[in-house]
Amino acid sequence: MNERQKYLADKLENEHSLSLAEYEELLVSRTPELASLLAGRAVSLRKSIYKNHVYVRGLIEISNICKNDCYYCGIRKSNKNVQRYRLEKEDILSCAEEGYRLGFRTFVLQGGEDAFFTDAYLCDIIRNIKERHPDTALTLSLGERSRESYIALFEAGADRYLLRHETADKEHYKKLHPVGMSYDNRMECLRILRETGYQVGCGFMVGSPFQTYAEIAKDLKFIERFKPDMCGIGPFIPHHDTCFKDMPAGTLELTCFLLSVIRIIYPSVLLPATTALGTIDPRGRERGILAGANVVMPNLSPVSVRKKYELYDNKICTGEESAECVKCLSDRMKSIGYEIVTSRGDIIKNK
Ligand code: SAH
């Protein structure tokens, strides 16, 4: 490792911040030695706050119907080869019931932007889950909605909202989304979510088409300033029915490097080792935890719909029952000296 790399690593650790040019330089000049130095620092920061605990979130994929047409996404509107589904209220409640029995204390309702899920309908589902399981946290990941909608869902009992910003560069955003979808609106949604009182998650895909280190530097600067409670990053993986089917996938190596950098930027952040990371490498999620992540999100969706929620090719965990997924992840975490804990797993700040 050269002096300059050491200088950047120390500055990042001491100030939790680099300039845009320095972030870019850190990425461009990275080596395996630098990656392991940063991973070591990331892991010790994370252990000082969260010990060796890994939080679990039970993911319920409520609908693959979407009005948007994001170029990268397998369930985009113009993909005619998807068998569309939406879960009934009763299905969602029984997934949560099953999850609760398995020890989950956080549920994530994720889906496409499906107009069938009106505020009234969602509020009813949220209230039902919270009444039956008052000791759980409820996270929504349902895309862009109006301020009124975010407020109504929050008042009904939702605690957290995940809305990846996808890229912090406006021009890059346009290359990933059709006209009609707006970078400004997505960023505005994140601000509204925070103002409303949610714990908020942003995030982006690593190696998304047309992404360069300059764009990633902007993502890191955005994360540094916004200080999200949660940050979802995973490799881009092409889906065979999208415009980006021939684009290369993001790498395990860069994703893990970025997990370490993000942990050092904001030590308290809740950082998942994503399913996409587990998809590009059989031990991807373990590697993510060892780079600084502290959350895993096993799938609780009914097995009958899992294959239909295919955002990218070869998504893992689409055949197993929920209980098997939990057992498998818990064994994986044990194998690297970490322990899955069943609690709401809220962010621990001010450390
Ligand atoms: N409709 C919701 C949920 C989107 S799915 C929303 O708009 O927020 C959750 C995330 O999956 C997306 O934010 C995106 O970053 C990621 N994703 C979509 N397609 C992907 C692909 N081909 N490879 C990897 N990640 C993908």
mmCIF file of C-alpha atoms and ligand atoms in Angstrom:
data_model
loop_
_atom_site.group_PDB
_atom_site.id
_atom_site.type_symbol
_atom_site.label_atom_id
_atom_site.label_comp_id
_atom_site.label_asym_id
_atom_site.label_seq_id
_atom_site.Cartn_x
_atom_site.Cartn_y
_atom_site.Cartn_z
ATOM 1 C CA MET A 1 0.000 0.000 0.000
ATOM 2 C CA ASN A 2 1.377 3.427 -0.877
ATOM 3 C CA GLU A 3 1.465 6.558 1.265
ATOM 4 C CA ARG A 4 -1.368 8.160 -0.619
ATOM 5 C CA GLN A 5 -3.706 5.202 -0.033
ATOM 6 C CA LYS A 6 -2.811 5.241 3.669
ATOM 7 C CA TYR A 7 -3.488 8.965 3.789
ATOM 8 C CA LEU A 8 -6.935 8.569 2.191
ATOM 9 C CA ALA A 9 -7.844 5.615 4.429
ATOM 10 C CA ASP A 10 -6.817 7.544 7.565
ATOM 11 C CA LYS A 11 -8.642 10.662 6.485
ATOM 12 C CA LEU A 12 -11.774 8.651 5.812
ATOM 13 C CA GLU A 13 -11.543 7.018 9.219
ATOM 14 C CA ASN A 14 -10.852 10.237 11.107
ATOM 15 C CA GLU A 15 -13.199 12.597 9.308
ATOM 16 C CA HIS A 16 -15.860 10.179 7.945
ATOM 17 C CA SER A 17 -15.617 12.238 4.801
ATOM 18 C CA LEU A 18 -13.531 12.692 1.661
ATOM 19 C CA SER A 19 -13.884 15.142 -1.203
ATOM 20 C CA LEU A 20 -15.509 13.914 -4.410
ATOM 21 C CA ALA A 21 -12.092 13.755 -6.072
ATOM 22 C CA GLU A 22 -10.678 11.789 -3.130
ATOM 23 C CA TYR A 23 -13.520 9.269 -3.120
ATOM 24 C CA GLU A 24 -12.907 8.726 -6.807
ATOM 25 C CA GLU A 25 -9.186 8.340 -6.255
ATOM 26 C CA LEU A 26 -9.769 5.851 -3.430
ATOM 27 C CA LEU A 27 -11.908 3.740 -5.783
ATOM 28 C CA VAL A 28 -9.664 3.978 -8.824
ATOM 29 C CA SER A 29 -6.481 3.163 -6.933
ATOM 30 C CA ARG A 30 -7.942 0.412 -4.756
ATOM 31 C CA THR A 31 -5.990 -2.792 -4.236
ATOM 32 C CA PRO A 32 -6.736 -5.960 -2.261
ATOM 33 C CA GLU A 33 -4.506 -4.626 0.531
ATOM 34 C CA LEU A 34 -6.480 -1.380 0.752
ATOM 35 C CA ALA A 35 -9.743 -3.339 0.693
ATOM 36 C CA SER A 36 -8.669 -5.495 3.617
ATOM 37 C CA LEU A 37 -7.447 -2.488 5.592
ATOM 38 C CA LEU A 38 -10.815 -0.757 5.137
ATOM 39 C CA ALA A 39 -12.765 -3.958 5.841
ATOM 40 C CA GLY A 40 -10.857 -4.376 9.118
ATOM 41 C CA ARG A 41 -11.697 -0.836 10.160
ATOM 42 C CA ALA A 42 -15.307 -1.173 9.044
ATOM 43 C CA VAL A 43 -15.768 -4.399 10.995
ATOM 44 C CA SER A 44 -14.287 -2.979 14.173
ATOM 45 C CA LEU A 45 -16.506 0.112 13.946
ATOM 46 C CA ARG A 46 -19.555 -2.057 13.387
ATOM 47 C CA LYS A 47 -18.629 -4.375 16.261
ATOM 48 C CA SER A 48 -18.200 -1.428 18.636
ATOM 49 C CA ILE A 49 -21.843 -0.528 17.997
ATOM 50 C CA TYR A 50 -23.614 -3.764 17.045
ATOM 51 C CA LYS A 51 -21.261 -6.450 18.462
ATOM 52 C CA ASN A 52 -21.389 -9.581 16.301
ATOM 53 C CA HIS A 53 -25.135 -9.262 15.853
ATOM 54 C CA VAL A 54 -26.799 -9.481 12.462
ATOM 55 C CA TYR A 55 -30.306 -8.096 12.186
ATOM 56 C CA VAL A 56 -32.897 -9.918 10.092
ATOM 57 C CA ARG A 57 -35.751 -8.409 8.106
ATOM 58 C CA GLY A 58 -38.474 -10.611 6.687
ATOM 59 C CA LEU A 59 -39.110 -9.547 3.114
ATOM 60 C CA ILE A 60 -42.663 -9.891 1.769
ATOM 61 C CA GLU A 61 -42.908 -9.121 -1.950
ATOM 62 C CA ILE A 62 -46.501 -7.936 -2.155
ATOM 63 C CA SER A 63 -46.880 -7.251 -5.885
ATOM 64 C CA ASN A 64 -44.855 -7.423 -9.088
ATOM 65 C CA ILE A 65 -47.248 -5.109 -10.914
ATOM 66 C CA CYS A 66 -45.540 -1.815 -11.666
ATOM 67 C CA LYS A 67 -46.426 1.336 -13.559
ATOM 68 C CA ASN A 68 -42.767 2.223 -14.035
ATOM 69 C CA ASP A 69 -40.404 1.107 -16.726
ATOM 70 C CA CYS A 70 -36.927 1.265 -15.163
ATOM 71 C CA TYR A 71 -34.545 -0.067 -17.808
ATOM 72 C CA TYR A 72 -32.719 -2.391 -15.420
ATOM 73 C CA CYS A 73 -35.654 -4.011 -13.644
ATOM 74 C CA GLY A 74 -37.110 -7.408 -14.529
ATOM 75 C CA ILE A 75 -40.647 -6.432 -13.458
ATOM 76 C CA ARG A 76 -40.722 -3.228 -15.513
ATOM 77 C CA LYS A 77 -44.034 -2.425 -17.092
ATOM 78 C CA SER A 78 -43.048 -3.283 -20.643
ATOM 79 C CA ASN A 79 -41.825 -6.770 -19.827
ATOM 80 C CA LYS A 80 -44.676 -8.834 -21.241
ATOM 81 C CA ASN A 81 -43.144 -12.137 -20.163
ATOM 82 C CA VAL A 82 -43.763 -11.653 -16.456
ATOM 83 C CA GLN A 83 -46.660 -13.466 -14.820
ATOM 84 C CA ARG A 84 -48.071 -10.661 -12.763
ATOM 85 C CA TYR A 85 -49.387 -11.217 -9.234
ATOM 86 C CA ARG A 86 -50.468 -9.284 -6.226
ATOM 87 C CA LEU A 87 -50.888 -10.730 -2.746
ATOM 88 C CA GLU A 88 -54.228 -10.448 -0.999
ATOM 89 C CA LYS A 89 -54.427 -8.819 2.387
ATOM 90 C CA GLU A 90 -54.895 -12.224 3.994
ATOM 91 C CA ASP A 91 -51.774 -13.604 2.254
ATOM 92 C CA ILE A 92 -49.706 -10.698 3.534
ATOM 93 C CA LEU A 93 -51.007 -11.139 7.063
ATOM 94 C CA SER A 94 -50.257 -14.841 7.044
ATOM 95 C CA CYS A 95 -46.712 -14.245 5.781
ATOM 96 C CA ALA A 96 -46.231 -11.883 8.710
ATOM 97 C CA GLU A 97 -47.777 -14.436 11.072
ATOM 98 C CA GLU A 98 -45.409 -17.135 9.854
ATOM 99 C CA GLY A 99 -42.482 -14.699 10.065
ATOM 100 C CA TYR A 100 -43.393 -13.745 13.604
ATOM 101 C CA ARG A 101 -43.469 -17.407 14.589
ATOM 102 C CA LEU A 102 -39.995 -17.823 13.075
ATOM 103 C CA GLY A 103 -38.687 -14.962 15.232
ATOM 104 C CA PHE A 104 -38.846 -11.983 12.871
ATOM 105 C CA ARG A 105 -39.481 -8.606 14.499
ATOM 106 C CA THR A 106 -39.172 -6.534 11.328
ATOM 107 C CA PHE A 107 -41.163 -7.002 8.146
ATOM 108 C CA VAL A 108 -40.483 -5.295 4.856
ATOM 109 C CA LEU A 109 -43.376 -4.929 2.432
ATOM 110 C CA GLN A 110 -41.824 -4.426 -1.000
ATOM 111 C CA GLY A 111 -43.379 -4.216 -4.401
ATOM 112 C CA GLY A 112 -43.779 -2.508 -7.722
ATOM 113 C CA GLU A 113 -45.739 0.733 -7.944
ATOM 114 C CA ASP A 114 -49.120 -0.945 -8.080
ATOM 115 C CA ALA A 115 -52.088 1.446 -7.921
ATOM 116 C CA PHE A 116 -54.245 -1.296 -6.416
ATOM 117 C CA PHE A 117 -52.433 -0.620 -3.145
ATOM 118 C CA THR A 118 -54.232 2.580 -2.263
ATOM 119 C CA ASP A 119 -53.489 4.424 0.953
ATOM 120 C CA ALA A 120 -56.672 3.112 2.551
ATOM 121 C CA TYR A 121 -55.890 -0.507 1.667
ATOM 122 C CA LEU A 122 -52.261 -0.274 2.787
ATOM 123 C CA CYS A 123 -53.193 1.519 6.018
ATOM 124 C CA ASP A 124 -55.581 -1.298 6.818
ATOM 125 C CA ILE A 125 -52.845 -3.899 6.246
ATOM 126 C CA ILE A 126 -50.324 -1.909 8.299
ATOM 127 C CA ARG A 127 -52.763 -1.496 11.207
ATOM 128 C CA ASN A 128 -53.584 -5.182 11.138
ATOM 129 C CA ILE A 129 -49.945 -6.238 11.266
ATOM 130 C CA LYS A 130 -49.196 -3.777 14.063
ATOM 131 C CA GLU A 131 -52.230 -4.828 16.088
ATOM 132 C CA ARG A 132 -51.336 -8.485 15.849
ATOM 133 C CA HIS A 133 -47.612 -7.950 16.398
ATOM 134 C CA PRO A 134 -47.093 -4.686 18.310
ATOM 135 C CA ASP A 135 -43.455 -5.484 19.051
ATOM 136 C CA THR A 136 -42.439 -5.469 15.386
ATOM 137 C CA ALA A 137 -41.130 -2.741 13.103
ATOM 138 C CA LEU A 138 -42.699 -2.339 9.698
ATOM 139 C CA THR A 139 -40.707 -1.182 6.698
ATOM 140 C CA LEU A 140 -42.232 -0.192 3.372
ATOM 141 C CA SER A 141 -40.471 -0.267 0.005
ATOM 142 C CA LEU A 142 -43.183 0.687 -2.443
ATOM 143 C CA GLY A 143 -41.563 3.387 -4.506
ATOM 144 C CA GLU A 144 -42.544 7.001 -5.029
ATOM 145 C CA ARG A 145 -45.823 8.167 -3.506
ATOM 146 C CA SER A 146 -47.260 11.535 -2.533
ATOM 147 C CA ARG A 147 -46.489 13.370 0.686
ATOM 148 C CA GLU A 148 -50.072 12.728 1.854
ATOM 149 C CA SER A 149 -49.632 9.049 1.203
ATOM 150 C CA TYR A 150 -46.326 8.812 3.093
ATOM 151 C CA ILE A 151 -47.930 10.645 6.024
ATOM 152 C CA ALA A 152 -51.009 8.397 6.051
ATOM 153 C CA LEU A 153 -48.903 5.215 5.991
ATOM 154 C CA PHE A 154 -46.679 6.551 8.762
ATOM 155 C CA GLU A 155 -49.668 7.428 10.900
ATOM 156 C CA ALA A 156 -51.086 3.950 10.342
ATOM 157 C CA GLY A 157 -47.918 2.544 11.936
ATOM 158 C CA ALA A 158 -45.179 2.123 9.303
ATOM 159 C CA ASP A 159 -41.786 2.830 10.880
ATOM 160 C CA ARG A 160 -39.275 2.747 8.053
ATOM 161 C CA TYR A 161 -39.161 3.326 4.296
ATOM 162 C CA LEU A 162 -36.630 2.073 1.779
ATOM 163 C CA LEU A 163 -36.308 4.054 -1.409
ATOM 164 C CA ARG A 164 -33.002 3.591 -3.138
ATOM 165 C CA HIS A 165 -31.921 6.816 -4.784
ATOM 166 C CA GLU A 166 -30.411 4.567 -7.542
ATOM 167 C CA THR A 167 -27.777 7.163 -8.500
ATOM 168 C CA ALA A 168 -26.891 10.593 -7.158
ATOM 169 C CA ASP A 169 -26.095 11.888 -10.641
ATOM 170 C CA LYS A 170 -28.947 13.394 -12.599
ATOM 171 C CA GLU A 171 -27.532 12.542 -16.034
ATOM 172 C CA HIS A 172 -26.825 8.972 -14.985
ATOM 173 C CA TYR A 173 -30.375 8.720 -13.614
ATOM 174 C CA LYS A 174 -31.687 9.550 -17.084
ATOM 175 C CA LYS A 175 -29.705 6.704 -18.595
ATOM 176 C CA LEU A 176 -31.347 4.206 -16.233
ATOM 177 C CA HIS A 177 -34.925 5.473 -16.392
ATOM 178 C CA PRO A 178 -37.361 6.524 -19.111
ATOM 179 C CA VAL A 179 -38.525 10.084 -19.617
ATOM 180 C CA GLY A 180 -41.251 10.722 -17.106
ATOM 181 C CA MET A 181 -39.310 9.374 -14.163
ATOM 182 C CA SER A 182 -37.456 12.086 -12.375
ATOM 183 C CA TYR A 183 -34.305 12.246 -10.311
ATOM 184 C CA ASP A 184 -35.589 15.354 -8.565
ATOM 185 C CA ASN A 185 -38.809 13.677 -7.535
ATOM 186 C CA ARG A 186 -37.010 10.628 -6.160
ATOM 187 C CA MET A 187 -34.696 12.818 -4.091
ATOM 188 C CA GLU A 188 -37.650 14.905 -2.952
ATOM 189 C CA CYS A 189 -39.427 11.720 -1.821
ATOM 190 C CA LEU A 190 -36.427 10.849 0.349
ATOM 191 C CA ARG A 191 -36.558 14.268 1.987
ATOM 192 C CA ILE A 192 -40.317 14.020 2.568
ATOM 193 C CA LEU A 193 -39.937 10.550 4.082
ATOM 194 C CA ARG A 194 -37.380 11.879 6.521
ATOM 195 C CA GLU A 195 -39.496 14.927 7.420
ATOM 196 C CA THR A 196 -42.478 12.646 8.005
ATOM 197 C CA GLY A 197 -40.552 10.804 10.680
ATOM 198 C CA TYR A 198 -39.620 7.523 9.018
ATOM 199 C CA GLN A 199 -36.274 5.838 9.447
ATOM 200 C CA VAL A 200 -35.180 6.179 5.837
ATOM 201 C CA GLY A 201 -33.101 3.995 3.540
ATOM 202 C CA CYS A 202 -31.453 5.027 0.288
ATOM 203 C CA GLY A 203 -29.059 3.054 -1.884
ATOM 204 C CA PHE A 204 -27.842 2.178 -5.340
ATOM 205 C CA MET A 205 -26.749 -0.664 -7.573
ATOM 206 C CA VAL A 206 -23.027 -1.324 -7.904
ATOM 207 C CA GLY A 207 -21.925 -1.599 -11.515
ATOM 208 C CA SER A 208 -25.184 -0.332 -12.966
ATOM 209 C CA PRO A 209 -24.948 0.455 -16.692
ATOM 210 C CA PHE A 210 -22.975 3.642 -17.502
ATOM 211 C CA GLN A 211 -21.852 4.026 -13.893
ATOM 212 C CA THR A 212 -18.295 5.288 -13.488
ATOM 213 C CA TYR A 213 -16.249 5.967 -10.371
ATOM 214 C CA ALA A 214 -17.273 9.610 -10.625
ATOM 215 C CA GLU A 215 -20.912 8.607 -10.159
ATOM 216 C CA ILE A 216 -20.094 6.316 -7.257
ATOM 217 C CA ALA A 217 -18.166 9.183 -5.639
ATOM 218 C CA LYS A 218 -21.355 11.233 -5.855
ATOM 219 C CA ASP A 219 -23.345 8.400 -4.277
ATOM 220 C CA LEU A 220 -20.869 8.296 -1.400
ATOM 221 C CA LYS A 221 -21.038 12.067 -0.962
ATOM 222 C CA PHE A 222 -24.822 11.898 -0.945
ATOM 223 C CA ILE A 223 -24.757 9.158 1.723
ATOM 224 C CA GLU A 224 -22.256 11.170 3.766
ATOM 225 C CA ARG A 225 -24.562 14.198 3.743
ATOM 226 C CA PHE A 226 -27.972 12.533 3.934
ATOM 227 C CA LYS A 227 -26.937 10.044 6.625
ATOM 228 C CA PRO A 228 -29.607 7.460 5.840
ATOM 229 C CA ASP A 229 -30.634 5.137 8.665
ATOM 230 C CA MET A 230 -30.347 2.273 6.163
ATOM 231 C CA CYS A 231 -28.437 1.910 2.924
ATOM 232 C CA GLY A 232 -29.127 -0.846 0.407
ATOM 233 C CA ILE A 233 -26.361 -1.537 -2.057
ATOM 234 C CA GLY A 234 -26.020 -4.630 -4.178
ATOM 235 C CA PRO A 235 -24.547 -5.501 -7.547
ATOM 236 C CA PHE A 236 -26.523 -4.747 -10.687
ATOM 237 C CA ILE A 237 -27.423 -8.072 -12.320
ATOM 238 C CA PRO A 238 -28.823 -8.120 -15.862
ATOM 239 C CA HIS A 239 -32.306 -9.482 -16.467
ATOM 240 C CA HIS A 240 -32.820 -11.291 -19.780
ATOM 241 C CA ASP A 241 -36.023 -9.409 -20.654
ATOM 242 C CA THR A 242 -34.712 -5.861 -20.198
ATOM 243 C CA CYS A 243 -32.786 -3.331 -22.298
ATOM 244 C CA PHE A 244 -29.730 -4.055 -20.201
ATOM 245 C CA LYS A 245 -29.697 -7.804 -20.771
ATOM 246 C CA ASP A 246 -26.224 -7.760 -22.299
ATOM 247 C CA MET A 247 -24.655 -5.441 -19.767
ATOM 248 C CA PRO A 248 -22.099 -6.884 -17.330
ATOM 249 C CA ALA A 249 -23.076 -7.469 -13.703
ATOM 250 C CA GLY A 250 -21.498 -5.552 -10.843
ATOM 251 C CA THR A 251 -18.780 -7.353 -8.899
ATOM 252 C CA LEU A 252 -18.518 -8.856 -5.445
ATOM 253 C CA GLU A 253 -15.189 -7.130 -4.985
ATOM 254 C CA LEU A 254 -16.411 -3.578 -5.622
ATOM 255 C CA THR A 255 -19.632 -4.121 -3.666
ATOM 256 C CA CYS A 256 -17.690 -5.304 -0.608
ATOM 257 C CA PHE A 257 -15.234 -2.428 -0.932
ATOM 258 C CA LEU A 258 -18.139 0.019 -0.958
ATOM 259 C CA LEU A 259 -19.821 -1.660 2.013
ATOM 260 C CA SER A 260 -16.626 -1.017 3.994
ATOM 261 C CA VAL A 261 -16.389 2.607 2.834
ATOM 262 C CA ILE A 262 -20.039 3.297 3.693
ATOM 263 C CA ARG A 263 -19.655 1.729 7.148
ATOM 264 C CA ILE A 264 -16.677 4.029 7.818
ATOM 265 C CA ILE A 265 -18.522 7.106 6.486
ATOM 266 C CA TYR A 266 -21.463 6.465 8.796
ATOM 267 C CA PRO A 267 -20.630 3.826 11.421
ATOM 268 C CA SER A 268 -24.223 3.469 12.718
ATOM 269 C CA VAL A 269 -25.869 2.824 9.350
ATOM 270 C CA LEU A 270 -27.928 -0.347 8.911
ATOM 271 C CA LEU A 271 -26.311 -2.019 5.943
ATOM 272 C CA PRO A 272 -27.723 -5.179 4.364
ATOM 273 C CA ALA A 273 -25.739 -7.911 2.691
ATOM 274 C CA THR A 274 -28.289 -8.168 -0.119
ATOM 275 C CA THR A 275 -29.842 -11.084 -1.957
ATOM 276 C CA ALA A 276 -28.226 -9.740 -5.152
ATOM 277 C CA LEU A 277 -24.826 -10.126 -3.484
ATOM 278 C CA GLY A 278 -25.749 -13.701 -2.569
ATOM 279 C CA THR A 279 -26.783 -14.254 -6.165
ATOM 280 C CA ILE A 280 -23.478 -13.296 -7.824
ATOM 281 C CA ASP A 281 -21.436 -15.351 -5.375
ATOM 282 C CA PRO A 282 -22.408 -18.397 -3.297
ATOM 283 C CA ARG A 283 -20.849 -16.807 -0.223
ATOM 284 C CA GLY A 284 -21.654 -13.230 -1.189
ATOM 285 C CA ARG A 285 -23.728 -12.440 1.884
ATOM 286 C CA GLU A 286 -21.062 -13.783 4.223
ATOM 287 C CA ARG A 287 -18.481 -11.701 2.378
ATOM 288 C CA GLY A 288 -20.726 -8.654 2.713
ATOM 289 C CA ILE A 289 -20.986 -9.100 6.491
ATOM 290 C CA LEU A 290 -17.203 -9.491 6.706
ATOM 291 C CA ALA A 291 -16.827 -6.220 4.781
ATOM 292 C CA GLY A 292 -19.031 -4.299 7.244
ATOM 293 C CA ALA A 293 -22.708 -5.105 6.568
ATOM 294 C CA ASN A 294 -24.957 -5.981 9.536
ATOM 295 C CA VAL A 295 -28.379 -6.886 8.120
ATOM 296 C CA VAL A 296 -29.788 -9.776 6.092
ATOM 297 C CA MET A 297 -33.222 -9.909 4.528
ATOM 298 C CA PRO A 298 -34.549 -13.436 4.055
ATOM 299 C CA ASN A 299 -37.574 -13.909 1.873
ATOM 300 C CA LEU A 300 -40.944 -14.565 3.522
ATOM 301 C CA SER A 301 -43.054 -14.335 0.370
ATOM 302 C CA PRO A 302 -45.256 -17.343 -0.423
ATOM 303 C CA VAL A 303 -43.164 -19.819 -2.416
ATOM 304 C CA SER A 304 -45.831 -19.785 -5.147
ATOM 305 C CA VAL A 305 -44.959 -16.179 -6.132
ATOM 306 C CA ARG A 306 -41.242 -16.025 -5.435
ATOM 307 C CA LYS A 307 -40.036 -16.778 -8.944
ATOM 308 C CA LYS A 308 -42.353 -14.101 -10.287
ATOM 309 C CA TYR A 309 -40.655 -11.332 -8.323
ATOM 310 C CA GLU A 310 -37.585 -11.587 -10.509
ATOM 311 C CA LEU A 311 -35.831 -8.227 -10.635
ATOM 312 C CA TYR A 312 -32.732 -9.877 -12.123
ATOM 313 C CA ASP A 313 -31.703 -13.300 -13.426
ATOM 314 C CA ASN A 314 -30.964 -16.314 -11.205
ATOM 315 C CA LYS A 315 -32.229 -14.725 -7.994
ATOM 316 C CA ILE A 316 -31.530 -17.090 -5.107
ATOM 317 C CA CYS A 317 -33.923 -18.388 -2.406
ATOM 318 C CA THR A 318 -36.928 -18.676 -4.706
ATOM 319 C CA GLY A 319 -37.640 -22.347 -3.990
ATOM 320 C CA GLU A 320 -37.291 -22.728 -0.231
ATOM 321 C CA GLU A 321 -39.900 -22.363 2.474
ATOM 322 C CA SER A 322 -39.364 -19.398 4.795
ATOM 323 C CA ALA A 323 -38.248 -21.599 7.664
ATOM 324 C CA GLU A 324 -35.525 -23.140 5.498
ATOM 325 C CA CYS A 325 -34.294 -19.681 4.465
ATOM 326 C CA VAL A 326 -33.997 -18.628 8.077
ATOM 327 C CA LYS A 327 -32.118 -21.769 9.061
ATOM 328 C CA CYS A 328 -29.777 -21.462 6.097
ATOM 329 C CA LEU A 329 -28.932 -17.819 6.814
ATOM 330 C CA SER A 330 -28.489 -18.418 10.490
ATOM 331 C CA ASP A 331 -26.036 -21.260 9.758
ATOM 332 C CA ARG A 332 -24.197 -19.058 7.273
ATOM 333 C CA MET A 333 -23.803 -16.300 9.849
ATOM 334 C CA LYS A 334 -22.619 -18.761 12.505
ATOM 335 C CA SER A 335 -20.017 -20.100 10.087
ATOM 336 C CA ILE A 336 -18.315 -16.685 10.089
ATOM 337 C CA GLY A 337 -18.710 -16.016 13.822
ATOM 338 C CA TYR A 338 -21.826 -13.849 13.658
ATOM 339 C CA GLU A 339 -25.185 -14.314 15.296
ATOM 340 C CA ILE A 340 -28.641 -13.547 14.004
ATOM 341 C CA VAL A 341 -30.687 -11.643 16.566
ATOM 342 C CA THR A 342 -34.432 -11.372 16.725
ATOM 343 C CA SER A 343 -35.284 -7.848 17.758
ATOM 344 C CA ARG A 344 -36.652 -4.860 15.881
ATOM 345 C CA GLY A 345 -33.064 -3.943 15.146
ATOM 346 C CA ASP A 346 -33.376 -0.171 15.154
ATOM 347 C CA ILE A 347 -30.403 2.000 14.336
ATOM 348 C CA ILE A 348 -28.104 2.756 17.279
ATOM 349 C CA LYS A 349 -26.977 6.365 16.863
ATOM 350 C CA ASN A 350 -24.490 8.699 18.504
ATOM 351 C CA LYS A 351 -21.600 6.385 18.706
HETATM 352 N N1 SAH B 1 -40.636 -0.293 -6.539
HETATM 353 C C1 SAH B 1 -39.827 -0.098 -5.363
HETATM 354 C C2 SAH B 1 -38.981 -1.325 -5.031
HETATM 355 C C3 SAH B 1 -37.943 -1.585 -6.071
HETATM 356 S S1 SAH B 1 -37.142 -3.147 -6.022
HETATM 357 C C4 SAH B 1 -39.004 1.160 -5.530
HETATM 358 O O1 SAH B 1 -39.131 1.828 -6.539
HETATM 359 O O2 SAH B 1 -38.261 1.494 -4.619
HETATM 360 C C5 SAH B 1 -35.765 -2.772 -4.996
HETATM 361 C C6 SAH B 1 -34.442 -2.469 -5.662
HETATM 362 O O3 SAH B 1 -34.011 -3.527 -6.495
HETATM 363 C C7 SAH B 1 -34.430 -1.288 -6.606
HETATM 364 O O4 SAH B 1 -34.401 -0.087 -5.889
HETATM 365 C C8 SAH B 1 -33.163 -1.534 -7.437
HETATM 366 O O5 SAH B 1 -32.051 -0.821 -6.924
HETATM 367 C C9 SAH B 1 -32.944 -3.040 -7.283
HETATM 368 N N2 SAH B 1 -32.927 -3.691 -8.604
HETATM 369 C C10 SAH B 1 -33.846 -3.596 -9.602
HETATM 370 N N3 SAH B 1 -33.421 -4.239 -10.709
HETATM 371 C C11 SAH B 1 -32.218 -4.765 -10.409
HETATM 372 C C12 SAH B 1 -31.246 -5.520 -11.144
HETATM 373 N N4 SAH B 1 -31.449 -5.849 -12.424
HETATM 374 N N5 SAH B 1 -30.112 -5.878 -10.515
HETATM 375 C C13 SAH B 1 -29.898 -5.559 -9.226
HETATM 376 N N6 SAH B 1 -30.746 -4.834 -8.491
HETATM 377 C C14 SAH B 1 -31.898 -4.441 -9.070
#
